[in-house]
C-alpha cells in the first residue's frame, strides 16, 4: 500500500522566511513555488537526498482544520551521516532542541529539533537506510 515517501509538508506563517531557513539548512534553493491569489507564497518545495524526496513549506493559513499549532504529532527522521554534527548545526541555525542525540541500538541514532517555525525536524543515522542505498547499485 505505502510505496515510498512522496512529500513531507511543514507549516509556517512566513513561508518566505521558512524557505530561506531551509535553503540554508539544506544547502540548496527550493525548486518549486506556488503563490496564493494574494501574491504571497502558499507553498515552496525542495528536493533533497539520495532519492530526491520532497520537503514542502505550506503557509499555516492553509493547514487542515484541527491542525495543532506548535510541535507535536509524528516526527519524520531524515537520514544523516553524523547525527551529532547535524543536530549541533541545526541548533546553531536557530532551531531549539526537541530531543538530544540518542543511541537507539547498534546502527541507529536519532535527534530532533523544533525549527524556528514550530515544526519538529528529526535527523537519524539509520543502518537500514544505508543498506537499501547500497542495494540500489
Coordinates of N, CA and C in Angstrom, one line a residue:
X1 N 0.8 -1.2 0.0 CA 0.0 0.0 0.0 C 0.9 1.3 0.0
X2 N 1.7 1.4 1.0 CA 2.6 2.6 1.0 C 3.9 2.2 0.2
X3 N 4.1 3.1 -0.8 CA 5.2 2.7 -1.7 C 6.5 3.6 -1.5
X4 N 6.4 4.6 -0.8 CA 7.6 5.5 -0.5 C 7.2 6.8 -0.2
X5 N 8.1 7.5 0.4 CA 7.8 8.9 0.8 C 7.7 9.8 -0.4
X6 N 6.6 10.5 -0.5 CA 6.3 11.4 -1.6 C 6.7 12.8 -1.2
X7 N 6.0 13.4 -0.3 CA 6.2 14.8 0.2 C 6.0 14.9 1.7
X8 N 6.9 15.5 2.4 CA 6.7 15.9 3.8 C 6.4 17.4 3.8
X9 N 5.3 17.8 4.4 CA 4.9 19.2 4.5 C 5.1 19.7 5.9
X10 N 5.7 20.9 6.0 CA 5.8 21.6 7.2 C 5.0 22.9 7.1
X11 N 4.7 23.5 8.2 CA 3.8 24.7 8.2 C 4.6 25.9 8.7
X12 N 4.3 27.0 8.1 CA 4.9 28.3 8.6 C 4.0 29.4 8.3
X13 N 3.9 30.4 9.2 CA 3.2 31.6 9.0 C 3.9 32.4 7.9
X14 N 5.2 32.4 7.9 CA 6.0 33.2 7.0 C 6.8 32.2 6.1
X15 N 6.2 31.8 5.0 CA 6.8 30.8 4.1 C 8.1 31.3 3.5
X16 N 8.2 32.5 3.2 CA 9.5 33.1 2.6 C 10.6 32.9 3.6
X17 N 10.4 33.2 4.9 CA 11.4 33.1 5.9 C 11.7 31.6 6.2
X18 N 10.7 30.8 6.2 CA 11.0 29.3 6.4 C 11.7 28.8 5.2
X19 N 11.4 29.2 4.0 CA 12.1 28.7 2.8 C 13.6 29.1 2.8
X20 N 13.9 30.4 3.3 CA 15.2 30.8 3.4 C 16.0 30.0 4.4
X21 N 15.3 29.7 5.6 CA 16.0 28.9 6.6 C 16.3 27.5 6.1
X22 N 15.4 26.9 5.5 CA 15.6 25.5 5.0 C 16.6 25.5 3.8
X23 N 16.6 26.6 3.0 CA 17.7 26.6 2.0 C 19.1 26.7 2.6
X24 N 19.2 27.4 3.7 CA 20.5 27.4 4.5 C 20.8 26.0 5.1
X25 N 19.8 25.4 5.7 CA 20.0 24.1 6.3 C 20.4 23.1 5.2
X26 N 19.7 23.1 4.1 CA 19.8 22.0 3.1 C 21.0 22.3 2.1
X27 N 21.4 23.6 2.0 CA 22.4 24.0 1.1 C 22.0 24.0 -0.3
X28 N 20.6 24.2 -0.5 CA 20.1 24.2 -1.9 C 18.8 25.1 -1.9
X29 N 18.6 25.8 -3.0 CA 17.3 26.6 -3.1 C 16.1 25.7 -3.4
X30 N 14.9 26.2 -3.1 CA 13.7 25.5 -3.4 C 13.6 25.4 -5.0
X31 N 12.9 24.3 -5.4 CA 12.8 24.2 -6.9 C 11.4 24.5 -7.4
X32 N 10.5 24.7 -6.5 CA 9.1 24.9 -6.9 C 8.4 25.9 -5.9
X33 N 7.6 26.8 -6.5 CA 6.8 27.8 -5.7 C 5.4 27.9 -6.3
X34 N 4.5 28.0 -5.4 CA 3.1 28.3 -5.8 C 2.6 29.4 -4.9
X35 N 2.2 30.5 -5.6 CA 1.6 31.6 -4.8 C 0.1 31.6 -4.7
X36 N -0.3 32.2 -3.6 CA -1.8 32.3 -3.3 C -2.3 33.5 -4.2
X37 N -3.6 33.6 -4.2 CA -4.2 34.7 -5.0 C -3.7 36.1 -4.5
X38 N -3.3 36.2 -3.2 CA -2.8 37.5 -2.7 C -1.3 37.8 -3.1
X39 N -0.7 36.8 -3.9 CA 0.7 37.0 -4.4 C 1.7 36.6 -3.5
X40 N 1.4 36.2 -2.2 CA 2.4 35.7 -1.3 C 2.5 34.2 -1.5
X41 N 3.7 33.6 -1.2 CA 3.8 32.2 -1.4 C 2.9 31.4 -0.5
X42 N 2.2 30.4 -1.1 CA 1.4 29.5 -0.3 C 2.2 28.2 -0.1
X43 N 3.1 27.9 -1.0 CA 3.8 26.6 -0.9 C 5.1 26.7 -1.6
X44 N 6.2 26.3 -1.0 CA 7.5 26.2 -1.5 C 8.1 24.8 -1.3
X45 N 8.7 24.3 -2.3 CA 9.2 22.9 -2.2 C 10.6 22.7 -2.5
X46 N 11.3 21.8 -1.8 CA 12.7 21.4 -2.0 C 12.7 20.0 -2.4
X47 N 13.7 19.6 -3.2 CA 14.0 18.2 -3.4 C 15.4 17.9 -2.7
X48 N 15.5 16.8 -2.0 CA 16.7 16.6 -1.3 C 17.0 15.1 -1.1
X49 N 18.2 14.8 -0.9 CA 18.7 13.5 -0.5 C 18.9 12.6 -1.7
X50 N 19.3 11.3 -1.4 CA 19.6 10.3 -2.4 C 18.5 10.0 -3.3
X51 N 17.2 10.1 -2.9 CA 16.1 9.8 -3.7 C 15.2 11.0 -4.1
X52 N 15.8 12.2 -3.9 CA 15.1 13.4 -4.2 C 13.7 13.5 -3.6
X53 N 13.6 13.2 -2.3 CA 12.3 13.3 -1.6 C 12.0 14.8 -1.6
X54 N 10.7 15.0 -1.4 CA 10.2 16.4 -1.4 C 9.9 16.9 0.0
X55 N 10.3 18.1 0.3 CA 10.0 18.8 1.6 C 9.3 20.1 1.2
X56 N 8.1 20.2 1.6 CA 7.3 21.3 1.3 C 7.1 22.2 2.5
X57 N 7.0 23.5 2.3 CA 6.7 24.5 3.3 C 5.4 25.1 2.9
X58 N 4.3 25.0 3.7 CA 3.0 25.4 3.4 C 2.6 26.6 4.3
X59 N 2.0 27.6 3.8 CA 1.5 28.7 4.7 C 0.5 28.1 5.7
X60 N 0.7 28.4 6.9 CA -0.1 27.9 8.0 C -1.6 28.2 7.8
X61 N -2.0 29.3 7.1 CA -3.4 29.6 6.8 C -4.1 28.5 6.0
X62 N -3.3 27.6 5.3 CA -3.9 26.6 4.5 C -3.9 25.2 5.2
X63 N -3.5 25.2 6.5 CA -3.5 23.9 7.3 C -4.9 23.4 7.4
X64 N -5.0 22.1 7.4 CA -6.4 21.5 7.6 C -7.0 21.9 8.9
X65 N -8.3 21.9 9.0 CA -8.9 22.2 10.3 C -8.5 21.2 11.4
X66 N -8.3 21.8 12.6 CA -7.9 21.0 13.7 C -6.4 20.8 13.8
X67 N -5.6 21.4 12.8 CA -4.2 21.3 12.8 C -3.6 21.9 14.1
X68 N -2.8 21.2 14.9 CA -2.2 21.7 16.1 C -1.2 22.8 15.8
X69 N -1.1 23.8 16.5 CA -0.1 24.8 16.4 C 1.0 24.4 17.4
X70 N 2.3 24.5 16.9 CA 3.4 24.1 17.7 C 3.8 22.7 17.5
X71 N 4.9 22.3 18.1 CA 5.5 20.9 17.9 C 4.5 19.9 18.4
X72 N 4.5 18.8 17.7 CA 3.7 17.6 18.2 C 3.4 16.7 17.1
X73 N 2.8 15.5 17.4 CA 2.5 14.5 16.4 C 3.7 13.7 16.0
X74 N 3.6 13.2 14.8 CA 4.7 12.4 14.2 C 6.0 13.1 14.0
X75 N 7.1 12.5 14.1 CA 8.4 13.0 13.8 C 8.9 12.3 12.5
X76 N 9.2 13.0 11.5 CA 9.9 12.5 10.3 C 11.4 12.6 10.5
X77 N 12.1 11.5 10.4 CA 13.5 11.5 10.5 C 14.2 11.4 9.2
X78 N 15.1 12.3 8.9 CA 15.8 12.3 7.7 C 17.2 11.7 8.0
X79 N 17.7 10.8 7.1 CA 19.0 10.2 7.3 C 20.1 11.2 7.2
X80 N 21.0 11.2 8.1 CA 22.3 12.0 8.0 C 23.4 11.1 8.4
X81 N 24.6 11.5 7.9 CA 25.8 10.7 8.2 C 26.3 10.8 9.6
X82 N 26.1 12.0 10.2 CA 26.6 12.3 11.6 C 25.5 13.1 12.3
X83 N 24.7 12.4 13.2 CA 23.6 12.9 13.9 C 24.0 14.1 14.8
X84 N 25.1 13.9 15.5 CA 25.5 14.9 16.5 C 25.9 16.2 15.8
X85 N 26.6 16.1 14.7 CA 27.0 17.3 13.9 C 25.8 17.9 13.3
X86 N 24.9 17.2 12.7 CA 23.7 17.8 12.1 C 22.8 18.4 13.2
X87 N 22.7 17.8 14.3 CA 21.9 18.4 15.4 C 22.5 19.7 15.9
X88 N 23.8 19.7 16.1 CA 24.5 20.9 16.5 C 24.4 22.0 15.5
X89 N 24.5 21.7 14.2 CA 24.3 22.7 13.1 C 22.9 23.3 13.2
X90 N 21.9 22.5 13.3 CA 20.5 23.0 13.4 C 20.3 23.9 14.6
X91 N 20.9 23.6 15.7 CA 20.8 24.5 16.9 C 21.5 25.8 16.6
X92 N 22.7 25.7 15.9 CA 23.4 27.0 15.6 C 22.6 27.8 14.6
X93 N 21.8 27.2 13.8 CA 21.0 28.0 12.8 C 19.7 28.5 13.4
X94 N 19.5 28.3 14.7 CA 18.3 28.9 15.4 C 17.2 27.9 15.8
X95 N 17.4 26.6 15.5 CA 16.4 25.6 16.0 C 16.6 25.4 17.5
X96 N 15.5 24.9 18.1 CA 15.6 24.6 19.6 C 15.6 23.0 19.7
X97 N 16.3 22.6 20.7 CA 16.3 21.1 20.9 C 15.0 20.6 21.3
X98 N 14.6 19.5 20.6 CA 13.4 18.7 20.9 C 13.8 17.5 21.6
X99 N 14.8 16.8 21.1 CA 15.3 15.5 21.7 C 16.8 15.5 21.4
X100 N 17.7 15.4 22.3 CA 19.1 15.3 22.1 C 19.5 14.0 21.3
X101 N 20.7 14.0 20.8 CA 21.1 12.7 20.1 C 21.0 11.6 21.1
X102 N 20.4 10.5 20.6 CA 20.1 9.4 21.5 C 20.4 8.1 20.7
X103 N 21.3 7.2 21.3 CA 21.6 5.9 20.7 C 20.4 5.0 20.9
X104 N 19.9 4.4 19.8 CA 18.8 3.5 19.8 C 19.1 2.1 19.6
X105 N 20.4 1.8 19.7 CA 20.9 0.4 19.4 C 21.9 0.5 18.3
X106 N 22.7 -0.6 18.1 CA 23.7 -0.6 17.1 C 23.2 -0.2 15.7
X107 N 23.8 0.9 15.2 CA 23.5 1.4 13.9 C 22.3 2.4 13.8
X108 N 21.9 2.9 15.0 CA 20.7 3.8 15.0 C 20.9 4.9 16.0
X109 N 20.9 6.1 15.6 CA 21.0 7.3 16.5 C 20.0 8.3 16.0
X110 N 19.2 8.9 16.9 CA 18.2 9.9 16.5 C 18.4 11.2 17.3
X111 N 17.9 12.2 16.8 CA 17.8 13.5 17.4 C 16.7 14.3 16.7
X112 N 16.2 15.3 17.4 CA 15.2 16.2 16.8 C 15.3 17.6 17.3
X113 N 14.8 18.5 16.5 CA 14.8 19.9 16.9 C 13.4 20.5 16.5
X114 N 13.1 21.7 17.1 CA 12.0 22.4 16.6 C 12.5 23.6 15.8
X115 N 12.1 23.6 14.5 CA 12.6 24.7 13.7 C 12.1 26.0 14.1
X116 N 12.6 27.2 13.6 CA 12.1 28.5 14.1 C 10.6 28.7 13.7
X117 N 9.9 27.8 13.1 CA 8.6 28.0 12.6 C 7.6 27.1 13.4
X118 N 8.2 26.3 14.3 CA 7.3 25.4 15.2 C 7.2 24.0 14.8
X119 N 7.9 23.6 13.7 CA 7.9 22.2 13.2 C 9.0 21.3 13.9
X120 N 8.7 20.1 14.1 CA 9.7 19.1 14.6 C 10.4 18.6 13.4
X121 N 11.7 18.6 13.4 CA 12.6 18.1 12.3 C 13.5 17.1 13.0
X122 N 13.4 15.8 12.5 CA 14.2 14.7 13.0 C 15.4 14.4 12.1
X123 N 16.5 14.0 12.7 CA 17.6 13.5 12.0 C 18.0 12.2 12.6
X124 N 18.5 11.3 11.7 CA 18.8 10.0 12.2 C 19.9 9.3 11.3
X125 N 20.8 8.6 12.0 CA 21.7 7.7 11.3 C 21.0 6.4 11.4
X126 N 20.7 5.8 10.2 CA 19.9 4.5 10.1 C 20.7 3.5 9.3
X127 N 21.2 2.5 9.9 CA 22.0 1.5 9.1 C 21.1 0.9 8.0
X128 N 19.8 0.7 8.2 CA 19.0 0.1 7.2 C 18.9 1.0 5.9
X129 N 18.9 2.3 6.2 CA 18.9 3.3 5.0 C 20.1 3.0 4.1
X130 N 21.3 2.9 4.8 CA 22.5 2.7 4.0 C 22.5 1.3 3.3
X131 N 21.9 0.3 3.9 CA 21.8 -1.0 3.2 C 20.9 -0.9 2.0
X132 N 19.8 -0.2 2.1 CA 18.9 0.0 0.9 C 19.6 0.8 -0.2
X133 N 20.3 1.8 0.2 CA 21.0 2.7 -0.7 C 22.1 1.9 -1.4
X134 N 22.8 1.0 -0.7 CA 23.9 0.2 -1.3 C 23.3 -0.9 -2.3
X135 N 22.1 -1.3 -2.0 CA 21.5 -2.4 -2.8 C 20.9 -1.8 -4.1
X136 N 20.8 -0.5 -4.2 CA 20.4 0.2 -5.5 C 21.5 0.2 -6.5
X137 N 22.7 -0.1 -6.1 CA 23.9 0.0 -7.1 C 23.8 -1.2 -8.1

